[in-house]
Coordinates of N, CA and C in Angstrom, one line a residue:
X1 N 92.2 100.5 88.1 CA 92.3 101.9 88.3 C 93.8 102.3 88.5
X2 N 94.3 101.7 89.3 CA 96.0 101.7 89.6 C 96.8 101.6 87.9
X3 N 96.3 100.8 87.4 CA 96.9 100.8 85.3 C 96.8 102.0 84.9
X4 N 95.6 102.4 85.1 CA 95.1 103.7 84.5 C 95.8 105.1 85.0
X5 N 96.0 105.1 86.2 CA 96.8 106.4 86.8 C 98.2 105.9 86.3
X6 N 98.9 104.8 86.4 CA 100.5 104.9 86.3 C 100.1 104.8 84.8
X7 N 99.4 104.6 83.8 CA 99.8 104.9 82.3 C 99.4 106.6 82.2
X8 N 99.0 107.4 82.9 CA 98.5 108.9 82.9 C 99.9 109.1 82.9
X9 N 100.6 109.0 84.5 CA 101.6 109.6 85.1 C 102.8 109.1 84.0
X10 N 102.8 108.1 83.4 CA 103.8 107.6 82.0 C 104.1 108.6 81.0
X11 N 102.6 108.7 80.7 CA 102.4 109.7 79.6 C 102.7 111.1 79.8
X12 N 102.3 111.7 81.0 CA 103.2 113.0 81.3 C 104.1 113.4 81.3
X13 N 105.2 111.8 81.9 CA 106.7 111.8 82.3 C 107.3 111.6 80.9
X14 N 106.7 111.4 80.0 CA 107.2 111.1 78.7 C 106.9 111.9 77.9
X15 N 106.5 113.1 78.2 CA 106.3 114.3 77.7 C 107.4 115.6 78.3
X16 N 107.5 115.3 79.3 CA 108.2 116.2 80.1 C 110.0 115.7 79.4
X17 N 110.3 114.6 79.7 CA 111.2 114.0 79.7 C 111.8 114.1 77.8
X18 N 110.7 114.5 76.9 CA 111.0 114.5 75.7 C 111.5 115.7 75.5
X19 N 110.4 116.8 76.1 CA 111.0 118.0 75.9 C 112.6 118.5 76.8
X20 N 112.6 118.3 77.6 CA 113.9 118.2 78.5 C 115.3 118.2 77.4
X21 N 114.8 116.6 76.8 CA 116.1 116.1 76.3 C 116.1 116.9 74.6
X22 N 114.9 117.3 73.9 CA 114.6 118.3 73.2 C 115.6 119.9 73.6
X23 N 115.4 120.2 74.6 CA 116.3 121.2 75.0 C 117.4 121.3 75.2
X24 N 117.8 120.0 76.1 CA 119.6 119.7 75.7 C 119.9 120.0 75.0
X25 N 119.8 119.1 73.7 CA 120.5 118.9 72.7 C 120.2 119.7 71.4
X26 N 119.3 120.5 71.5 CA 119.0 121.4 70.3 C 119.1 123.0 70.7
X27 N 118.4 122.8 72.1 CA 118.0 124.8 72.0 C 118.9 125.1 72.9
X28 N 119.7 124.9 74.0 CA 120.7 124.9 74.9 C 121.8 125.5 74.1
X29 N 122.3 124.5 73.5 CA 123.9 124.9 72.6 C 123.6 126.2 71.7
X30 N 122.1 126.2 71.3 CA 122.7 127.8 70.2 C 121.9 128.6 70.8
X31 N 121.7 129.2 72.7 CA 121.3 130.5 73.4 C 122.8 130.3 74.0
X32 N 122.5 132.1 74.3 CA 124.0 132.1 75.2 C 122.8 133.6 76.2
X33 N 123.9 133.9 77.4 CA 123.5 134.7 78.2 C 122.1 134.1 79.2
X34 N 121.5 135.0 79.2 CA 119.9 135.3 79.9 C 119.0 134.2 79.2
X35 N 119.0 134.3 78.1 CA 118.2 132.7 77.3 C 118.7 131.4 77.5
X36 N 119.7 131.5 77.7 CA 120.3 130.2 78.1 C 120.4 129.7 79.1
X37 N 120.7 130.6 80.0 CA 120.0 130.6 81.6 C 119.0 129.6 82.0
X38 N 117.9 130.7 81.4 CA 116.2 130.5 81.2 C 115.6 129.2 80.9
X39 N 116.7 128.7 80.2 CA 116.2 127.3 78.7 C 116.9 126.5 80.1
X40 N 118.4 126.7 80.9 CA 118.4 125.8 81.8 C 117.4 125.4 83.0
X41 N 117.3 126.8 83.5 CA 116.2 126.3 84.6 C 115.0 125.8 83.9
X42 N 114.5 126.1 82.7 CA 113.2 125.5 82.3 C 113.5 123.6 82.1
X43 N 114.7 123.3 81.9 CA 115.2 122.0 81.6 C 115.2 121.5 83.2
X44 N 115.7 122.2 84.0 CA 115.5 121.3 85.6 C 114.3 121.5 85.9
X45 N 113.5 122.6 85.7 CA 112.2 122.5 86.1 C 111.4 120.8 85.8
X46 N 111.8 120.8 84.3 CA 110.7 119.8 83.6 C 111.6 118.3 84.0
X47 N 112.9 118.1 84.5 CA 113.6 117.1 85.3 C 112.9 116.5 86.7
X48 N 112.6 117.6 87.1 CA 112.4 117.7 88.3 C 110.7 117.4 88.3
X49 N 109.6 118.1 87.7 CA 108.5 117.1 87.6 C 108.6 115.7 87.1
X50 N 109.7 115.7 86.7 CA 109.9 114.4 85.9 C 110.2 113.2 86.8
X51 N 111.1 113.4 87.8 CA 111.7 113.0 89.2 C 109.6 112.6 89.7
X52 N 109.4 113.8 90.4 CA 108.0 113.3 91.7 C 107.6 112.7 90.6
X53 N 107.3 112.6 89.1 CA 106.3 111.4 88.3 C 106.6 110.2 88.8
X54 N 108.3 109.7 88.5 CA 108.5 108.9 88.8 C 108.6 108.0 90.0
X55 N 108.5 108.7 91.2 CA 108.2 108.4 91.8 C 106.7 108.1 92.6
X56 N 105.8 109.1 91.8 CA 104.0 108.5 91.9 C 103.9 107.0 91.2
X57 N 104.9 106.9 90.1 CA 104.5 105.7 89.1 C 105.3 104.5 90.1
X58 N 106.3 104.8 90.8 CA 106.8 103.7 91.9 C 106.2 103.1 92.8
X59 N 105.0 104.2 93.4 CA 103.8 103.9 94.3 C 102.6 103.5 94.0
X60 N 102.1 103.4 92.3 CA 101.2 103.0 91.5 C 102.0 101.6 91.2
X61 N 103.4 101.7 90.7 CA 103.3 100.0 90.4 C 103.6 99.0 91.5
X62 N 103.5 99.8 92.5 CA 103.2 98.5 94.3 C 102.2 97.7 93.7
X63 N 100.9 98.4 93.4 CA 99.6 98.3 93.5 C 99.2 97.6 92.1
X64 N 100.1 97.4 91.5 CA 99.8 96.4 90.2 C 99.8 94.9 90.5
X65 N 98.6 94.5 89.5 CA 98.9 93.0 89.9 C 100.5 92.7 89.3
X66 N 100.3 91.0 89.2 CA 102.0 90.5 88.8 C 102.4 91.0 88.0
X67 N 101.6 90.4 86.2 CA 102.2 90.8 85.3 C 102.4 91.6 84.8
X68 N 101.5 92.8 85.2 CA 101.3 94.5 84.4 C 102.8 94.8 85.3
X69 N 102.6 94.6 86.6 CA 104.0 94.9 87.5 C 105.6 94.2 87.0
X70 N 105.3 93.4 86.4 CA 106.4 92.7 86.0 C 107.0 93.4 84.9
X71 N 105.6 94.0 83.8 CA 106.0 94.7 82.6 C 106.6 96.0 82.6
X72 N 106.2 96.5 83.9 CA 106.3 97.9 84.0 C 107.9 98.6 84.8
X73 N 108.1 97.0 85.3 CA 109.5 97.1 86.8 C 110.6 98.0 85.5
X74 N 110.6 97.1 84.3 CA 112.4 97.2 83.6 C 111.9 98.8 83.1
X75 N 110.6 99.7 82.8 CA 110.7 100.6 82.3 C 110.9 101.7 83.2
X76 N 110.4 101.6 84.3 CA 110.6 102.0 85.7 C 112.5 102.4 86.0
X77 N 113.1 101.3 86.0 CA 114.4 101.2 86.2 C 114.9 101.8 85.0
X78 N 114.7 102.5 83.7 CA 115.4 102.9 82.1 C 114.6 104.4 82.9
X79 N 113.6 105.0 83.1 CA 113.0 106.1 83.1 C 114.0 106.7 84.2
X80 N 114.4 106.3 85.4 CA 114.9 106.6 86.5 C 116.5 106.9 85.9
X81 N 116.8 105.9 85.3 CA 118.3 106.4 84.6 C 118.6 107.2 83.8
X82 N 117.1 107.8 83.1 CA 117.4 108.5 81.7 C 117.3 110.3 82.8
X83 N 116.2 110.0 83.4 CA 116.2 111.2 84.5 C 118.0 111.3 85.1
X84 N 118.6 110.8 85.7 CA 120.3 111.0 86.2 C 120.6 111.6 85.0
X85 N 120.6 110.5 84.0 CA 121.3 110.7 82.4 C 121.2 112.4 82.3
X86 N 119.5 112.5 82.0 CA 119.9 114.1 82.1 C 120.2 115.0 82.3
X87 N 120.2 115.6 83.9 CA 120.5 115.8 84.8 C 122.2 116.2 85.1
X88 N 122.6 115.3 84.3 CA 124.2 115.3 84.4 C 124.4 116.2 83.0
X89 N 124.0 116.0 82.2 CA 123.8 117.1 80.9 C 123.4 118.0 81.2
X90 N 122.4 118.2 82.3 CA 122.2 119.6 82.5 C 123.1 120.5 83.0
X91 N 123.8 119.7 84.3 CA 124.9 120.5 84.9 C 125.8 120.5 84.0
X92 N 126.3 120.0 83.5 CA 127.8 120.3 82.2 C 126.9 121.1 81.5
X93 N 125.5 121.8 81.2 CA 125.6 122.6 79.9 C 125.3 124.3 81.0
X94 N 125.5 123.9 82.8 CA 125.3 124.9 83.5 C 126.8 125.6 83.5
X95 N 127.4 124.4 84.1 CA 129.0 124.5 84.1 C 130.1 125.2 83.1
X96 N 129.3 125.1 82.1 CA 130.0 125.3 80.8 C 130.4 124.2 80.2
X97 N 130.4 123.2 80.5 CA 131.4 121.6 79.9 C 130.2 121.3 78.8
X98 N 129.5 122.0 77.9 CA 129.2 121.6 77.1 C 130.1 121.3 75.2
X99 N 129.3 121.5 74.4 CA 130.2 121.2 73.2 C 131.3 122.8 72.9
X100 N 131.8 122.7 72.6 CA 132.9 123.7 72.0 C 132.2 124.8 71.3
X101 N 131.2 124.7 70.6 CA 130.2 125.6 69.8 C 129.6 126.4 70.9
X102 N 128.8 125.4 71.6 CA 127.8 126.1 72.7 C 128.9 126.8 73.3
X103 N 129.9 126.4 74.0 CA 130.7 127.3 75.2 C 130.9 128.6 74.6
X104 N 131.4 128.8 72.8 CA 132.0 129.7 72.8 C 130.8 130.9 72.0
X105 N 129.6 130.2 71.9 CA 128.6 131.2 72.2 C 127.9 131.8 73.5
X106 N 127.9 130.9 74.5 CA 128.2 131.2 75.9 C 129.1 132.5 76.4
X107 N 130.3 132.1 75.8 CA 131.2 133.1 76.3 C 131.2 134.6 75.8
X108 N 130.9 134.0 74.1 CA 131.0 135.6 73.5 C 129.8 136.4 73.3
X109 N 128.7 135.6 73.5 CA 127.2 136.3 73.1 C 126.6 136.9 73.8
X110 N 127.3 137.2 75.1 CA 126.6 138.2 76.2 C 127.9 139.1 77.1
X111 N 127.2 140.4 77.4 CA 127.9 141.2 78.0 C 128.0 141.6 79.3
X112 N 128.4 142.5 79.8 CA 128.3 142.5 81.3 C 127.0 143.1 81.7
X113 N 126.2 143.7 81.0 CA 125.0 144.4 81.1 C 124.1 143.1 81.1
X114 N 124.1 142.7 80.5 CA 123.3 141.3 79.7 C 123.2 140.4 80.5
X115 N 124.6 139.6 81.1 CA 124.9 138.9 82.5 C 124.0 139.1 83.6
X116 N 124.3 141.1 84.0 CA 123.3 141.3 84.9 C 122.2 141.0 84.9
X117 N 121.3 141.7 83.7 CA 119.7 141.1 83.4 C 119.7 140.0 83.8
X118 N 120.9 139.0 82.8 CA 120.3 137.5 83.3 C 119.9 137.1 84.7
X119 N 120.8 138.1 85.4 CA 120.4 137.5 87.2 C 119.1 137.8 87.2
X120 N 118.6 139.0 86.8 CA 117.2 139.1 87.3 C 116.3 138.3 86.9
X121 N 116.6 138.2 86.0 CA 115.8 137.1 85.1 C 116.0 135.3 85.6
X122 N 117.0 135.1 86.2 CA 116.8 134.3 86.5 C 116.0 133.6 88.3
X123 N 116.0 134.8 88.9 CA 114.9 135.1 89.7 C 113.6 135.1 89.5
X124 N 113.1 135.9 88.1 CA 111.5 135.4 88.2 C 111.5 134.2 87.1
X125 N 112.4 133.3 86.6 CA 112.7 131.9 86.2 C 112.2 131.1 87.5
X126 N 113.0 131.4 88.6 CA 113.1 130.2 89.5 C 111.3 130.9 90.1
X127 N 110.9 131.9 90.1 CA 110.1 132.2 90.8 C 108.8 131.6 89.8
X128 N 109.0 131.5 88.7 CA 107.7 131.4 87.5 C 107.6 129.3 88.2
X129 N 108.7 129.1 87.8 CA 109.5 127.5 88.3 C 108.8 127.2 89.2
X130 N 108.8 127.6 90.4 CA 108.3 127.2 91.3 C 106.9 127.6 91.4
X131 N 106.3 128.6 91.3 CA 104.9 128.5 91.0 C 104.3 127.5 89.9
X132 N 104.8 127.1 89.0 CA 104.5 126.3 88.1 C 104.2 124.6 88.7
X133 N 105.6 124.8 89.9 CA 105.9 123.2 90.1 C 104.4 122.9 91.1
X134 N 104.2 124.5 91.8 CA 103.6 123.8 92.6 C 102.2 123.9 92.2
X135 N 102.0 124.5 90.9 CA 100.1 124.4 90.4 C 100.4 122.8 89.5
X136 N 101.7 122.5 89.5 CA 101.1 120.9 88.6 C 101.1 119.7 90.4
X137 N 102.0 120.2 91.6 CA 101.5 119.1 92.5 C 100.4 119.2 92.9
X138 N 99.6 120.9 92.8 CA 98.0 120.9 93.7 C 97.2 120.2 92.8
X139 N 97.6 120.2 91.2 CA 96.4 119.3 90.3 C 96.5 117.9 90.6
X140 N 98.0 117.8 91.1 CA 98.4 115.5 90.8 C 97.6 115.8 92.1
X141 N 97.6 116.5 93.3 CA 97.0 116.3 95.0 C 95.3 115.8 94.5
X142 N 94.9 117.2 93.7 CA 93.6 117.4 93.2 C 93.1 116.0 92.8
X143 N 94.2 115.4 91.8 CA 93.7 114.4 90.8 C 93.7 112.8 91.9
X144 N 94.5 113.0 92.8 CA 94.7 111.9 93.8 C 93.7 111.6 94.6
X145 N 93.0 112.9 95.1 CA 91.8 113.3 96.1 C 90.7 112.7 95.0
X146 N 90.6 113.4 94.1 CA 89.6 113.0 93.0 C 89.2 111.2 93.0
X147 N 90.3 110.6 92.8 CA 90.5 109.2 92.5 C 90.3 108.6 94.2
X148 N 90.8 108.4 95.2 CA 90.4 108.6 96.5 C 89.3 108.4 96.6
X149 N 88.3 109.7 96.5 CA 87.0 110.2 96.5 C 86.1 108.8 95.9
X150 N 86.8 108.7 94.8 CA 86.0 108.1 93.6 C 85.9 106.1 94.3
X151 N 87.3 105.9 94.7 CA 87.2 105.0 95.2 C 86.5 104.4 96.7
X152 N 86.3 105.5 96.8 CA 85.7 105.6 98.6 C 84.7 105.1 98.4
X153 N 83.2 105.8 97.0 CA 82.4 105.5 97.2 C 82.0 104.4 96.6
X154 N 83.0 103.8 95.5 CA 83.0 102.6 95.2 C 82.7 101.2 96.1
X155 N 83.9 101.6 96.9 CA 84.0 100.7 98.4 C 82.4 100.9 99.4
X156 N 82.0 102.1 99.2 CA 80.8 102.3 99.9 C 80.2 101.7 99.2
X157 N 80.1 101.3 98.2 CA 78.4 100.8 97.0 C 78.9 99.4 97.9
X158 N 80.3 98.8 97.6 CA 80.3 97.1 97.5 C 79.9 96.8 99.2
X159 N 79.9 97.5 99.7 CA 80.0 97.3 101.2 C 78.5 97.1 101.3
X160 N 77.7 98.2 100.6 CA 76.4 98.1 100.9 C 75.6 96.9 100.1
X161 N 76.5 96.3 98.9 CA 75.8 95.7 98.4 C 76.3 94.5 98.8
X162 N 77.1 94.1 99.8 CA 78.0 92.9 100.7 C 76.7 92.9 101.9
X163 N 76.7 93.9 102.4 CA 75.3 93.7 103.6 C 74.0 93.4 103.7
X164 N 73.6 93.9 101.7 CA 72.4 93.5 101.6 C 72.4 91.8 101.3
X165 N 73.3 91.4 100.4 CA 73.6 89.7 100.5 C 74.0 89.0 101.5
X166 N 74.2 90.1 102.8 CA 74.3 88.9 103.8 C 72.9 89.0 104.6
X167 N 72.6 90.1 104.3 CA 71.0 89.7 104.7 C 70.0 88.8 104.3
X168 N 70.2 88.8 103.2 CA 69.8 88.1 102.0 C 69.7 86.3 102.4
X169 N 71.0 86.0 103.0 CA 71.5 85.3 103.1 C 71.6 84.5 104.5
X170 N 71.3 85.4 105.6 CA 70.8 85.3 106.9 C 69.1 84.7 106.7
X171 N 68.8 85.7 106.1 CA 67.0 85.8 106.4 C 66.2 84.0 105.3
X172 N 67.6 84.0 104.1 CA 67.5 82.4 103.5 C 67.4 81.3 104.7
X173 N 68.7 81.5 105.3 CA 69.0 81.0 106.4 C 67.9 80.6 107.3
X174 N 66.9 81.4 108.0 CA 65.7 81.4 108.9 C 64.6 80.7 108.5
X175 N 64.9 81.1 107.0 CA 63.4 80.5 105.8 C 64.2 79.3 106.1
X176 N 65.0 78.3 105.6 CA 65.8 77.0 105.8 C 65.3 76.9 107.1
X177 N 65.7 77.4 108.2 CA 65.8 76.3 109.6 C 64.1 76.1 110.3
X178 N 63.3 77.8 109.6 CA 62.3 78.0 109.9 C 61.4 76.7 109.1
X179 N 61.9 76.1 107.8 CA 61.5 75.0 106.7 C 61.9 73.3 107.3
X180 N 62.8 73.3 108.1 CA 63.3 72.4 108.8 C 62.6 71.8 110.1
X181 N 62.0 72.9 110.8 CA 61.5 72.7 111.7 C 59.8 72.0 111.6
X182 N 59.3 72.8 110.3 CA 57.5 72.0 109.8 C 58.1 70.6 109.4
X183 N 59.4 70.5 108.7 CA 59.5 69.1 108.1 C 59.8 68.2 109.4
X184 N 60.2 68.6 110.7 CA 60.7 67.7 112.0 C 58.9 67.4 112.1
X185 N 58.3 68.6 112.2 CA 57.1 68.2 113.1 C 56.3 67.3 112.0
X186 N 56.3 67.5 110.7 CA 56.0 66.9 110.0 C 55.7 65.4 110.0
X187 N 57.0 65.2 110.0 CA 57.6 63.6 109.8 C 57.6 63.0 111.7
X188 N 57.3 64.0 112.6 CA 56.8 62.9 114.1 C 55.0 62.9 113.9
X189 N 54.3 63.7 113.3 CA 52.7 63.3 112.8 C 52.8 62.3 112.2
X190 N 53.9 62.0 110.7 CA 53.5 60.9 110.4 C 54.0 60.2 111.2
X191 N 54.7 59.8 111.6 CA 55.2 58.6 112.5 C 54.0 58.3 113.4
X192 N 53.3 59.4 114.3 CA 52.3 59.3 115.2 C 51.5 58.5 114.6
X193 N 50.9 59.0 113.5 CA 49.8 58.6 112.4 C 50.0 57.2 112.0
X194 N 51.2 57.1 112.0 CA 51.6 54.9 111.0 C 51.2 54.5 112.6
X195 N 52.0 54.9 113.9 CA 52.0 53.9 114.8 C 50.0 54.2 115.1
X196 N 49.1 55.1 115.3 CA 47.9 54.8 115.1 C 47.3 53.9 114.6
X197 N 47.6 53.7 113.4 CA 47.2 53.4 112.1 C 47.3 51.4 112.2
X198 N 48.7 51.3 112.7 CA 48.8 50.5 113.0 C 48.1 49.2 114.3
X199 N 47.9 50.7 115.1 CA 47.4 49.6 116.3 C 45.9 49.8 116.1
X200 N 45.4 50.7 115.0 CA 43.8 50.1 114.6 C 43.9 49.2 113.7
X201 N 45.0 48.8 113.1 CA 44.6 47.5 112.2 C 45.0 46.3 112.9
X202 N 45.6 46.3 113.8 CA 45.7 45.2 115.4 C 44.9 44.9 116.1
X203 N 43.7 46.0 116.2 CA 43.0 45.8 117.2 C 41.5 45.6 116.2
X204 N 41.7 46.0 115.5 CA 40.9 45.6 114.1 C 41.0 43.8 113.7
X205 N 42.0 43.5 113.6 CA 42.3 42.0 113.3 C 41.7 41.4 114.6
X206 N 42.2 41.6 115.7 CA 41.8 40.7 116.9 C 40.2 40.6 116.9
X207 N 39.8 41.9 116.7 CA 38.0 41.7 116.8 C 37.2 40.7 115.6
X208 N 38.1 40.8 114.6 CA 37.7 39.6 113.5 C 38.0 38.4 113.7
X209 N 39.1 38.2 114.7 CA 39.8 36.5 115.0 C 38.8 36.6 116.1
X210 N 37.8 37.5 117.2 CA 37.3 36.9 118.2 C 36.1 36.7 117.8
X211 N 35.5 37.6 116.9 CA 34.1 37.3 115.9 C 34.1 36.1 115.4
X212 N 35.3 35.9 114.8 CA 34.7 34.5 114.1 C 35.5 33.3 114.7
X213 N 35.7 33.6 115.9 CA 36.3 31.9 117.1 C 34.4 32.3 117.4
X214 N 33.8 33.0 117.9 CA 32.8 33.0 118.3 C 31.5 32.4 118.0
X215 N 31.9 32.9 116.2 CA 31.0 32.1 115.4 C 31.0 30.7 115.3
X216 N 32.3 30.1 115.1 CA 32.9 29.0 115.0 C 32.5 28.3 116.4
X217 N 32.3 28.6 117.3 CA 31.9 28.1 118.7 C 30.4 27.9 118.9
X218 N 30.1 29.1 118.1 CA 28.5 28.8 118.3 C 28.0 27.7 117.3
X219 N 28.4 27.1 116.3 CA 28.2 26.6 115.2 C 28.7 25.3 116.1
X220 N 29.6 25.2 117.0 CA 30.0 23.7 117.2 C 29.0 23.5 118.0
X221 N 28.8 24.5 118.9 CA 27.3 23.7 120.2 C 26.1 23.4 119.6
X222 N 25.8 24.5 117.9 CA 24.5 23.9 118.1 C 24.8 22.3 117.1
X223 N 26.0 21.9 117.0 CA 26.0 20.8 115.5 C 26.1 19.8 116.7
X224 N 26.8 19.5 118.2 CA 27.0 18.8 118.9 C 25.6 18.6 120.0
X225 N 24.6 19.1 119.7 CA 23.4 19.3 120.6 C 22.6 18.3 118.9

């Protein structure tokens, strides 16, 4: 389950992280003013979910076994750099330190009317921004609870099905010692039974050795008369 959520949260971050670098490098350099603004904060917005992914996917790959964890460490460490990487391109294309083209559409393609708007505009930017950031962390909370949830009752089934096998397993147990105990009493009947057995075929022989010393006795008095 832990594979399954950090290839989710992968797939997100590598969506986010595409379009980001999509905006750098293509739609950044040819807005200038209020649009350009706009396309920045939307570029830190999508940085910045990009950031908490990476860090859900740091707390999902604890929970990996070795090798999937082993495979996942070096992508982990390139995703975290490409996040800085951006980041630093963002601020030079905030700063102005972008290419020579973009600056000097920057400079010339907005007015002081235009400037202004952009402030406002960049108010319900940060405002849209942050409502946005925070309906994608109540869905990852949502989707965490979900999975939680899901595992709780998992753990409940195996727990119940751990209890019934030790019952299972107890009650084998009684049947065994309760089977142990007919074979004890068992095996002292026969013993009782052989030593019986025995001292009637003892006491059985002696009455045939005194029967026939008897006979044999009587047979000499009448042959010596």
């Amino acid at each position: 389950m832990s594979l399954d959520l950090f290839n989710n949260y992968e797939s997100e971050y590598t969506k986010l992280v595409s379009s980001a670098r999509h905006r750098l490098d293509s739609l950044v350099p040819e807005l200038a003013g209020a649009a350009r603004t706009t396309a920045l904060h939307e570029t830190e917005r999508e940085l910045e979910d990009a950031h908490e992914l990476a860090g859900q996917m740091e707390m999902e790959l604890l929970a990996l076994a070795g090798p999937e964890r082993a495979r996942a460490a070096p992508r982990m460490r390139q995703y975290k750099a490409d996040i800085e990487h951006l980041r630093r391109e963002a601020r030079k294309a905030a700063q102005g330190l972008g290419s020579y083209e973009s600056n000097r559409r920057a400079l010339l393609g907005a007015d002081y009317t235009e400037s202004d708007g952009g402030l406002d505009g960049d108010n319900r930017t940060r405002l849209l921004s942050g409502n946005e950031r925070l309906t994608r962390g109540s869905q990852r909370l949502q989707e965490s609870h979900r999975i939680a949830v899901e595992t709780e009752a998992v753990g409940a089934n195996i727990l119940n099905d751990l209890r019934g096998q030790r019952e299972q397993i107890v009650n084998t147990r009684d049947a065994l010692l309760h089977g142990e105990s007919h074979i004890d009493r068992s095996q002292r009947t026969l013993r009782t039974m052989t030593r019986r057995l025995m001292t009637n075929k003892m006491i059985t022989t002696g009455l045939i050795v005194v029967g026939v010393s008897l006979v044999l006795l009587i047979l000499y008095i009448k042959l010596t008369r």
